[in-house]
Amino acid sequence: MRLLLDTHAMYWYIEGAPQLSPTAQVLIQDATNEVLISPASYWEIAIKISIGKWQLNQPYERFVDIALNQYGFQALPILPTHTAMLIRLPFHHRDPFDRLLVSQAMVEGIPIVGNDRAFDAYGISRLW
């Protein structure tokens, strides 16, 4: 199954944080799943670090390297079809990063692994 990680799920998994649900942990570790991450998540994490909202246990570059090379997460490129969906997307959620993740999940027809219940209003599958 193809899965798109919410930014928090990616962050918590790589940082080994206890906030990650057991279900999310199993889904991410299941070798039969294709775990995808959006460049929007890299961007969001970099911004949150720069404003002091989040901290990493290692340098940012190492964090991204772990995601892509150690854990084998695949980057899901942001395509024009993903951004076009934003035009029609209702404003159940105001966070621009989350709105892009929802758009990517909708266009790709894949679930999001994340704890944000606001995603549910969009009719996408959310696994947590």
Short mmCIF file of C-alpha atoms in Angstrom, two decimals:
data_model
loop_
_atom_site.label_atom_id
_atom_site.label_comp_id
_atom_site.label_asym_id
_atom_site.label_seq_id
_atom_site.Cartn_x
_atom_site.Cartn_y
_atom_site.Cartn_z
CA MET A 1 0.00 0.00 0.00
CA ARG A 2 1.16 3.53 -0.74
CA LEU A 3 1.07 5.85 2.29
CA LEU A 4 1.71 9.57 2.62
CA LEU A 5 3.17 10.59 5.97
CA ASP A 6 1.89 13.73 7.63
CA THR A 7 4.76 15.97 8.70
CA HIS A 8 4.25 15.14 12.38
CA ALA A 9 4.27 11.40 11.68
CA MET A 10 7.53 11.71 9.76
CA TYR A 11 9.08 13.88 12.47
CA TRP A 12 7.95 11.65 15.34
CA TYR A 13 9.07 8.47 13.58
CA ILE A 14 12.57 9.69 12.78
CA GLU A 15 13.00 11.37 16.17
CA GLY A 16 11.71 8.28 18.00
CA ALA A 17 9.03 10.34 19.75
CA PRO A 18 6.36 8.62 21.88
CA GLN A 19 3.55 10.61 20.19
CA LEU A 20 3.63 8.25 17.19
CA SER A 21 0.76 5.78 17.45
CA PRO A 22 1.46 2.04 17.47
CA THR A 23 -0.62 1.70 14.29
CA ALA A 24 1.44 4.34 12.50
CA GLN A 25 4.64 2.65 13.67
CA VAL A 26 3.52 -0.69 12.21
CA LEU A 27 2.41 0.87 8.91
CA ILE A 28 5.68 2.73 8.48
CA GLN A 29 7.79 -0.32 9.32
CA ASP A 30 5.83 -2.70 7.07
CA ALA A 31 8.25 -3.40 4.21
CA THR A 32 5.34 -4.09 1.85
CA ASN A 33 4.18 -0.46 2.15
CA GLU A 34 5.57 2.35 0.01
CA VAL A 35 6.05 5.21 2.46
CA LEU A 36 5.92 8.61 0.79
CA ILE A 37 6.87 12.02 2.12
CA SER A 38 6.09 15.36 0.55
CA PRO A 39 8.66 18.10 -0.02
CA ALA A 40 6.08 20.25 1.81
CA SER A 41 7.04 18.32 4.95
CA TYR A 42 10.73 19.12 4.52
CA TRP A 43 9.78 22.74 4.09
CA GLU A 44 7.47 22.77 7.12
CA ILE A 45 10.09 21.13 9.34
CA ALA A 46 12.79 23.59 8.21
CA ILE A 47 10.50 26.53 8.98
CA LYS A 48 9.52 25.17 12.40
CA ILE A 49 13.19 24.65 13.27
CA SER A 50 14.12 28.14 12.08
CA ILE A 51 11.47 29.80 14.26
CA GLY A 52 12.37 27.65 17.28
CA LYS A 53 9.10 25.70 17.38
CA TRP A 54 10.76 22.31 16.79
CA GLN A 55 14.19 20.85 17.49
CA LEU A 56 15.93 17.85 15.99
CA ASN A 57 18.21 15.30 17.66
CA GLN A 58 20.61 15.71 14.73
CA PRO A 59 21.38 18.27 12.01
CA TYR A 60 18.54 18.89 9.55
CA GLU A 61 20.53 17.45 6.63
CA ARG A 62 21.11 14.21 8.59
CA PHE A 63 17.41 14.05 9.46
CA VAL A 64 16.44 14.20 5.76
CA ASP A 65 19.18 11.71 4.85
CA ILE A 66 17.82 9.26 7.44
CA ALA A 67 14.31 9.60 6.00
CA LEU A 68 15.35 9.00 2.41
CA ASN A 69 18.33 6.69 2.68
CA GLN A 70 18.14 4.83 5.97
CA TYR A 71 14.36 4.38 6.14
CA GLY A 72 13.84 4.41 2.38
CA PHE A 73 10.94 6.85 2.36
CA GLN A 74 10.18 8.04 -1.15
CA ALA A 75 9.70 11.69 -2.02
CA LEU A 76 6.32 12.38 -3.62
CA PRO A 77 7.02 15.31 -5.95
CA ILE A 78 4.61 18.22 -5.85
CA LEU A 79 2.92 18.15 -9.25
CA PRO A 80 0.70 20.70 -10.97
CA THR A 81 -2.24 18.30 -10.52
CA HIS A 82 -1.64 18.45 -6.75
CA THR A 83 -1.61 22.24 -6.67
CA ALA A 84 -4.61 22.45 -9.00
CA MET A 85 -6.61 20.46 -6.44
CA LEU A 86 -5.94 23.28 -3.93
CA ILE A 87 -8.18 25.57 -5.99
CA ARG A 88 -11.20 23.34 -5.34
CA LEU A 89 -10.27 22.28 -1.81
CA PRO A 90 -12.61 23.62 0.89
CA PHE A 91 -11.04 25.41 3.85
CA HIS A 92 -11.66 22.81 6.55
CA HIS A 93 -8.02 23.35 7.39
CA ARG A 94 -6.08 26.62 7.07
CA ASP A 95 -2.54 25.24 7.37
CA PRO A 96 -0.99 25.53 3.86
CA PHE A 97 1.31 22.54 4.39
CA ASP A 98 -1.52 20.28 5.49
CA ARG A 99 -3.73 21.49 2.65
CA LEU A 100 -1.02 20.49 0.17
CA LEU A 101 -0.67 17.06 1.81
CA VAL A 102 -4.46 16.59 1.57
CA SER A 103 -4.36 17.60 -2.10
CA GLN A 104 -1.55 15.15 -2.81
CA ALA A 105 -3.43 12.34 -1.03
CA MET A 106 -6.63 13.11 -2.93
CA VAL A 107 -5.01 13.23 -6.36
CA GLU A 108 -2.91 10.12 -5.71
CA GLY A 109 -5.80 8.25 -4.07
CA ILE A 110 -3.69 7.29 -1.06
CA PRO A 111 -4.19 7.51 2.71
CA ILE A 112 -2.40 9.92 5.01
CA VAL A 113 -0.72 8.56 8.13
CA GLY A 114 -1.33 11.28 10.70
CA ASN A 115 -3.14 12.23 13.88
CA ASP A 116 -4.78 15.44 12.63
CA ARG A 117 -8.55 14.86 12.67
CA ALA A 118 -9.06 17.92 10.46
CA PHE A 119 -7.99 15.70 7.54
CA ASP A 120 -11.17 13.64 8.01
CA ALA A 121 -13.37 16.49 6.74
CA TYR A 122 -11.83 16.06 3.28
CA GLY A 123 -13.05 12.50 2.82
CA ILE A 124 -9.57 11.03 2.52
CA SER A 125 -8.44 7.96 4.37
CA ARG A 126 -6.47 8.81 7.50
CA LEU A 127 -4.62 6.06 9.30
CA TRP A 128 -3.49 6.48 12.87
#
